[in-house]
Amino acid sequence: MAFDYDLFVIGGGSGGVRAARVSAQLGARVGLAEEYRMGGTCVIRGCVPKKLMVFASAYPDAIEDARAYGWQAEAGSFDWTAFKGKLHAELDRLEGLYRANAQKAGVTIHDARAMLVGPQRVRLASGEEFTAERILVATGGRPFVPGKWADLPVLTSNEIFHLEALPESILIIGGGFIACEFACILSGLGVKVTQFYRGAQILRGFDGEARGHLAEMMRERGIDLHVGTDPVEIEEAPGGLRVKDTGGHEQVFAQVMFATGRVPNTQDMGLEDAGVVLGRRGEIVVDEQSRTSAPGIHAVGDVTDRINLTPVAIREGQAFAEAVFGGKPVTADHELVASAVFTRPELGTIGLTEEEVRENEAVDIYAASFRAMHSAFAGRSDRVLMKLVVSRATQKVLGCHIVADNAGEMIQLAAIAIKMGATKADFDRTVAVHPTMAEELVTMKVPVRTFP
Ligand code: NDP
């Protein structure tokens, strides 16, 4: 049977575009459908606009620091409208690049929602249908608002980039990446931020000491962070939304943002009818080669709910294309993936946490908490945390956790060494770069704790 396409990709985000582009470069005839904007969550309503907002939010502190360093500087006020205009112009530019690069590689883009109407057939919202030998689902995820609050005029990370004006106050619900990042961003931009997290400490799954350190830093920066707290009632009220929490307190916030996780975009796509098995959270179940349970249907990125990070989706898309159209037996590597939470200060992390290993193997914990030179001079109370989790048996560095300005940049470099299997002795024989914060990683001589 002659197919319209060798590959049809559903979703024009990081994973889908990479897979489409590389497959086309390897000679495949590729179609791609995107219902919203090319670039997906990362470019349009995630990493990119978020990071630009992180940059914007850092200026008040920078100006305060400038004064401490002898400059006569005034912060003035933040013009959200002007910033937002530039932000969206930049997103338009990047979207254009994504589109152009895919087209240059030979991908045919259909600006429409697509669904499966059989294992090798897709239908666009326009009614047009195409056959394809293989289909790749890369539809990502979307913010989830718990059902009982879903009908209220609350925000998610989707709406935050489109606000008419910055609110005077906001309640952010959640303790994950997005909640913590936006708590810091909005606080930096002058919004009075309250954050509720239902658990005992923010950023579940990260290293305990790093979580505690960051929570303290966030509070010091003025974020009213309440752990063990959840809303029990939210109702519209003059001036915004009145929220009653599990502690019995009531307060009115101009806006409420839910950052309570994301769910895979798998609804109403004809996946199950095409034989694709979904997991408990609606994610597409795939094997290590990103194959679903239906022959010829593959899936990459957040829709598979493996490691929901842009660079991972890109690796999965690349591996899919190289394996299927390049004949190389490659798979994406999900081991030792570094990541950063772009809070202020940032949290950079790779590998195992102290909590993950200390029950199972003998480990030595090296950690240093100190005031960085820049902050100390500026009179800031900020402290940096540098931490290594080291296996006593192999001496390998199993985990590295950094809470510091620019920890995202630092962990990227530490990740190379750790991925290569560096031991503590390798760190120790690396001469420090002085004066830096990161030099602490190679100068910690004595463990602060040992297990057992
Ligand atoms: P996360 O899974 O990181 O966090 C969700 C948070 O919401 C958790 O604190 C969770 O609590 C809480 N929560 C979930 N359900 C409820 C509920 N019903 N009521 C109250 N609280 C609830 O999701 P995010 O949306 O923040 O981010 C999604 C993913 O996107 C991240 O996991 C990450 O992979 C990626 N991301 C990466 C970024 C980066 O690399 N810098 C930035 C932003 C996102 P609990 O812990 O108790 O379950």
XYZ file of C-alpha atoms in Angstrom, residues 3-449:
447
model
C 1.091 5.834 2.071
C 0.711 9.608 1.868
C 3.593 9.948 4.314
C 6.322 7.720 5.728
C 5.840 9.487 9.046
C 3.068 11.644 10.442
C 3.947 13.530 13.619
C 1.178 14.877 15.847
C 2.481 17.815 17.868
C 4.949 20.553 16.919
C 6.822 20.854 20.212
C 10.410 20.020 21.086
C 10.154 16.248 20.655
C 7.871 16.220 17.625
C 9.796 18.817 15.649
C 13.141 17.145 16.305
C 11.784 13.759 15.226
C 10.126 15.242 12.135
C 13.139 17.264 11.071
C 15.694 14.473 11.490
C 13.414 11.889 9.857
C 12.949 14.190 6.848
C 16.706 14.774 6.659
C 17.131 10.994 6.614
C 14.879 10.810 3.584
C 11.431 10.189 5.048
C 8.351 11.946 3.681
C 7.074 13.650 6.815
C 3.831 15.414 7.686
C 3.299 17.204 11.015
C 0.121 18.569 12.542
C 0.104 21.237 15.254
C -3.176 22.615 16.576
C -1.782 25.702 18.295
C 1.655 27.150 17.672
C 4.880 25.555 16.503
C 7.430 25.236 19.288
C 5.120 23.658 21.849
C 5.173 24.167 25.585
C 8.891 24.923 25.820
C 8.903 27.771 23.325
C 5.379 29.129 23.604
C 4.347 28.769 27.249
C 7.142 27.172 29.188
C 10.917 27.260 29.383
C 11.542 30.204 27.061
C 9.003 32.812 28.265
C 9.572 31.604 31.838
C 13.327 32.154 31.612
C 12.832 35.617 30.128
C 10.588 36.400 33.090
C 13.259 35.043 35.422
C 15.711 37.516 33.885
C 13.210 40.375 34.229
C 12.525 39.496 37.852
C 16.203 39.647 38.826
C 16.653 43.374 38.193
C 15.300 44.830 41.453
C 17.848 42.802 43.432
C 20.564 43.646 40.941
C 19.840 47.333 41.364
C 19.835 46.991 45.138
C 23.167 45.192 44.888
C 24.466 47.890 42.556
C 23.806 50.425 45.313
C 25.677 48.255 47.779
C 28.584 48.271 45.329
C 28.677 52.040 45.194
C 26.409 52.834 42.269
C 23.736 55.461 42.542
C 20.898 53.484 41.033
C 17.123 53.532 41.374
C 14.860 50.617 40.481
C 11.972 52.654 39.093
C 8.906 50.631 38.184
C 8.363 47.581 36.026
C 6.403 48.079 32.816
C 4.672 44.725 32.344
C 2.949 45.825 29.141
C 6.219 46.830 27.500
C 7.931 43.635 28.651
C 5.012 41.452 27.570
C 5.067 42.988 24.089
C 8.755 42.200 23.673
C 8.276 38.748 25.181
C 5.598 37.777 22.687
C 7.539 39.274 19.790
C 10.429 37.013 20.777
C 8.136 33.989 20.950
C 6.801 34.846 17.478
C 10.366 34.973 16.200
C 11.221 31.598 17.727
C 8.014 30.040 16.473
C 8.932 31.240 12.989
C 12.348 29.615 13.309
C 10.845 26.304 14.400
C 8.476 26.360 11.453
C 11.136 27.434 8.954
C 13.668 24.847 10.103
C 11.155 22.016 9.891
C 10.032 23.146 6.447
C 13.612 23.573 5.281
C 14.212 19.942 6.195
C 11.236 18.980 4.020
C 8.493 18.555 6.640
C 4.957 19.445 5.516
C 3.226 21.329 8.338
C -0.537 21.179 8.801
C -1.847 23.854 11.170
C -4.658 21.768 12.571
C -5.557 19.363 15.323
C -5.082 15.747 14.278
C -6.448 12.488 15.597
C -5.941 8.867 14.757
C -8.649 7.121 12.797
C -6.823 3.820 12.567
C -3.311 2.584 13.182
C -2.009 4.200 9.984
C -4.471 6.999 9.325
C -4.902 10.484 10.769
C -7.732 12.965 10.351
C -7.256 16.704 10.661
C -9.872 18.978 12.194
C -10.525 20.195 8.634
C -11.701 16.675 7.745
C -8.687 15.986 5.560
C -7.226 12.495 6.073
C -3.749 11.118 5.478
C -2.270 7.682 5.627
C 1.166 7.191 7.108
C 3.353 4.154 7.551
C 4.273 5.370 11.003
C 2.700 7.828 13.379
C 4.529 9.643 16.161
C 2.463 11.150 18.938
C 4.254 14.089 20.577
C 1.330 16.056 21.957
C 2.894 16.976 25.306
C 0.866 17.840 28.355
C -1.195 20.617 29.848
C -1.694 22.129 33.292
C -4.053 20.323 35.591
C -6.418 22.133 37.973
C -8.051 19.844 40.560
C -11.679 19.272 39.563
C -13.378 21.161 42.353
C -11.590 24.393 41.435
C -11.638 23.989 37.668
C -14.626 26.290 37.058
C -13.216 29.224 39.021
C -11.401 32.108 37.310
C -8.001 30.811 38.379
C -4.740 30.927 36.467
C -2.333 28.256 35.333
C 1.087 28.669 33.761
C -0.701 28.924 30.392
C -2.388 32.204 31.272
C 0.409 33.803 33.237
C 2.208 35.059 30.123
C -0.962 36.787 28.903
C -2.049 38.748 32.002
C -3.400 42.218 31.236
C -1.606 43.518 34.301
C 0.446 42.009 37.082
C -1.774 41.397 40.119
C -1.092 43.117 43.398
C -1.177 39.737 45.158
C -1.270 36.105 44.114
C -1.699 32.747 45.784
C 0.250 29.970 44.071
C -0.875 26.447 44.843
C 1.657 23.630 44.445
C 5.201 22.887 45.465
C 6.749 21.637 42.223
C 8.915 23.208 39.525
C 6.307 25.593 38.185
C 4.906 26.729 41.538
C 8.335 27.517 42.962
C 9.626 29.178 39.807
C 6.614 31.467 39.474
C 6.598 32.265 43.184
C 10.130 33.630 42.739
C 9.474 35.318 39.392
C 6.328 37.135 40.495
C 7.814 38.076 43.832
C 10.830 39.521 42.003
C 8.485 41.532 39.800
C 6.884 43.088 42.865
C 3.785 40.912 43.318
C 2.958 39.902 46.901
C 3.253 36.109 46.678
C 1.745 33.498 48.955
C 2.421 29.832 48.190
C 0.558 26.828 49.565
C 2.039 23.360 49.335
C 0.104 20.381 50.674
C 3.179 18.344 51.682
C 5.813 18.860 54.347
C 8.409 20.469 52.081
C 8.434 21.922 48.547
C 9.956 20.071 45.583
C 9.220 16.504 46.541
C 11.791 14.151 45.024
C 14.690 16.613 45.212
C 17.413 16.356 47.858
C 15.975 17.081 51.295
C 18.705 19.458 52.385
C 18.478 21.375 49.098
C 14.688 21.634 49.460
C 14.960 23.009 52.976
C 17.704 25.423 51.990
C 15.750 26.754 49.026
C 12.523 27.092 51.025
C 14.389 29.193 53.561
C 15.889 31.383 50.832
C 12.467 31.850 49.228
C 10.983 32.924 52.545
C 13.864 35.334 53.111
C 13.073 36.898 49.765
C 9.573 37.631 50.976
C 7.548 34.693 49.655
C 4.890 33.750 52.189
C 5.360 29.998 51.848
C 3.045 27.706 53.781
C 3.727 23.981 53.731
C 1.196 21.431 54.913
C -1.427 23.824 53.577
C -4.072 23.457 50.902
C -7.152 25.486 50.024
C -10.466 24.167 51.342
C -12.688 26.920 49.930
C -12.151 29.342 47.097
C -14.844 31.801 46.077
C -15.058 34.962 44.053
C -14.978 38.071 46.240
C -14.488 41.818 45.770
C -10.847 42.307 44.793
C -10.259 38.743 43.637
C -10.724 35.348 45.236
C -11.298 34.599 48.881
C -9.393 31.506 49.983
C -9.904 29.540 53.155
C -7.062 27.148 53.877
C -6.659 23.930 55.825
C -5.390 25.946 58.785
C -8.703 27.822 58.907
C -7.229 31.141 57.699
C -9.046 33.286 55.155
C -7.505 35.792 52.803
C -8.411 37.541 49.555
C -5.902 37.291 46.707
C -6.125 39.283 43.489
C -5.285 36.104 41.567
C -4.898 32.403 42.335
C -2.572 30.264 40.237
C -2.708 26.488 40.218
C 0.630 24.815 39.569
C -0.584 21.405 40.630
C 1.051 19.364 37.911
C 0.475 18.577 34.261
C -1.407 15.803 32.504
C -0.589 14.164 29.164
C -2.566 15.315 26.114
C -4.124 12.028 25.073
C -7.855 12.782 25.216
C -10.107 12.476 22.173
C -7.287 11.485 19.892
C -8.520 8.038 18.945
C -5.494 6.485 20.620
C -7.183 3.632 22.419
C -9.273 2.739 19.377
C -6.031 2.501 17.433
C -4.719 0.023 20.015
C -2.513 2.377 22.020
C -2.401 1.479 25.706
C -2.554 4.398 28.126
C -1.277 4.393 31.704
C -3.050 5.424 34.872
C -2.436 9.144 34.354
C -3.460 9.007 30.705
C 0.150 8.804 29.508
C 1.102 6.734 26.480
C 2.943 3.624 27.573
C 6.086 3.115 25.496
C 9.141 0.865 25.480
C 12.703 2.173 25.502
C 12.501 2.766 21.759
C 9.400 4.922 22.227
C 7.159 2.259 20.624
C 3.576 2.089 21.862
C 1.554 -1.095 22.105
C 0.191 -0.451 18.580
C 2.557 -1.422 15.747
C 3.750 1.625 13.796
C 2.634 4.111 16.459
C 5.349 5.741 18.541
C 5.313 8.482 21.170
C 7.930 10.846 22.617
C 8.072 13.661 25.140
C 5.750 14.639 27.986
C 2.847 12.645 26.547
C 4.768 9.535 27.638
C 5.369 10.967 31.145
C 8.893 9.592 31.472
C 11.161 12.532 32.341
C 9.187 15.637 31.432
C 11.971 17.921 30.309
C 12.539 19.533 26.908
C 16.053 18.169 26.344
C 14.802 14.667 27.123
C 11.957 14.983 24.603
C 14.495 16.174 22.028
C 16.718 13.155 22.708
C 13.725 10.844 22.428
C 12.706 12.448 19.116
C 16.260 12.214 17.787
C 16.633 8.577 18.864
C 13.297 7.681 17.277
C 14.307 9.212 13.926
C 17.784 7.702 13.923
C 16.494 4.265 14.853
C 13.524 4.156 12.503
C 14.790 6.066 9.471
C 18.542 5.912 10.030
C 18.748 2.221 10.850
C 20.816 2.863 14.001
C 19.868 0.932 17.129
C 19.850 4.007 19.388
C 17.680 4.743 22.400
C 17.376 7.897 24.475
C 19.391 7.751 27.692
C 17.245 8.454 30.743
C 20.012 7.894 33.289
C 21.628 10.758 35.198
C 19.642 13.594 33.654
C 20.533 16.923 35.225
C 17.905 19.591 35.754
C 17.505 23.008 37.279
C 14.646 24.748 39.005
C 14.859 28.420 38.039
C 13.965 29.796 41.405
C 15.968 32.560 43.093
C 18.422 31.185 43.991
C 18.362 28.340 41.482
C 18.453 24.668 42.379
C 20.603 22.516 40.129
C 20.614 18.788 40.550
C 21.863 15.549 39.068
C 21.797 11.987 40.294
C 20.727 10.539 43.577
C 19.604 12.391 46.644
C 20.870 11.656 50.126
C 17.464 10.200 51.004
C 17.435 7.884 47.982
C 20.744 6.205 48.779
C 21.417 6.334 52.464
C 19.124 3.393 53.287
C 20.580 1.179 50.557
C 24.271 1.774 50.422
C 27.161 3.186 52.399
C 27.525 6.840 51.436
C 29.469 9.871 52.515
C 27.789 13.238 52.300
C 29.873 16.300 51.595
C 28.096 19.617 51.937
C 28.966 23.253 52.400
C 26.631 26.116 53.107
C 28.110 29.584 52.968
C 27.559 33.203 51.998
C 28.881 33.877 48.545
C 31.361 36.718 48.154
C 29.015 38.755 45.987
C 26.126 38.504 48.463
C 28.230 39.031 51.557
C 29.616 42.290 50.181
C 26.132 43.428 49.166
C 24.898 42.698 52.682
C 22.568 39.907 51.600
C 21.859 37.027 53.909
C 21.657 34.542 50.978
C 23.563 31.344 51.461
C 24.751 28.881 48.875
C 24.507 25.099 49.253
C 26.937 22.747 47.521
C 26.448 19.073 48.124
C 27.905 15.792 46.887
C 26.585 12.312 47.609
C 29.483 9.848 47.340
C 29.417 6.046 47.323
C 31.838 4.699 49.909
C 32.377 1.465 47.987
C 33.108 2.919 44.542
C 33.937 6.501 45.581
C 31.776 7.632 42.648
C 29.865 10.861 42.977
C 26.290 9.627 42.844
C 24.586 12.979 43.187
C 25.303 16.679 43.142
C 22.891 19.306 44.447
C 23.501 23.030 44.249
C 21.398 25.918 45.521
C 22.961 29.141 44.268
C 22.588 31.898 41.731
C 23.353 30.293 38.366
C 23.153 26.762 39.775
C 21.613 25.748 36.436
C 24.817 26.692 34.656
C 26.985 24.987 37.279
C 25.118 21.697 37.315
C 25.350 21.428 33.529
C 29.140 21.275 33.838
C 29.233 19.083 36.940
C 26.879 16.746 35.065
C 29.550 15.948 32.469
C 31.943 14.713 35.115
C 29.274 12.770 36.980
C 27.960 11.220 33.774
C 31.530 10.116 33.036
C 31.606 8.361 36.405
C 33.839 10.814 38.267
C 34.940 9.826 41.746
C 35.390 12.096 44.725
C 39.158 11.833 44.101
C 38.605 13.189 40.574
C 36.785 16.181 42.033
C 39.540 16.614 44.647
C 42.395 16.593 42.132
C 40.681 19.270 40.057
C 42.263 22.573 41.003
C 39.771 25.182 42.190
C 38.857 28.193 40.095
C 39.173 31.029 42.580
C 37.233 32.983 43.663
C 34.041 31.251 42.597
C 31.132 29.605 44.357
C 31.610 26.338 42.456
C 35.183 25.891 43.706
C 33.573 24.546 46.862
C 32.700 21.402 44.878
C 36.391 20.511 44.607
C 37.527 21.633 48.051
C 35.214 19.733 50.414
C 37.591 17.453 52.319
C 35.616 15.931 55.178
C 32.152 14.386 54.995
C 29.482 16.162 57.028
C 27.584 12.899 57.464
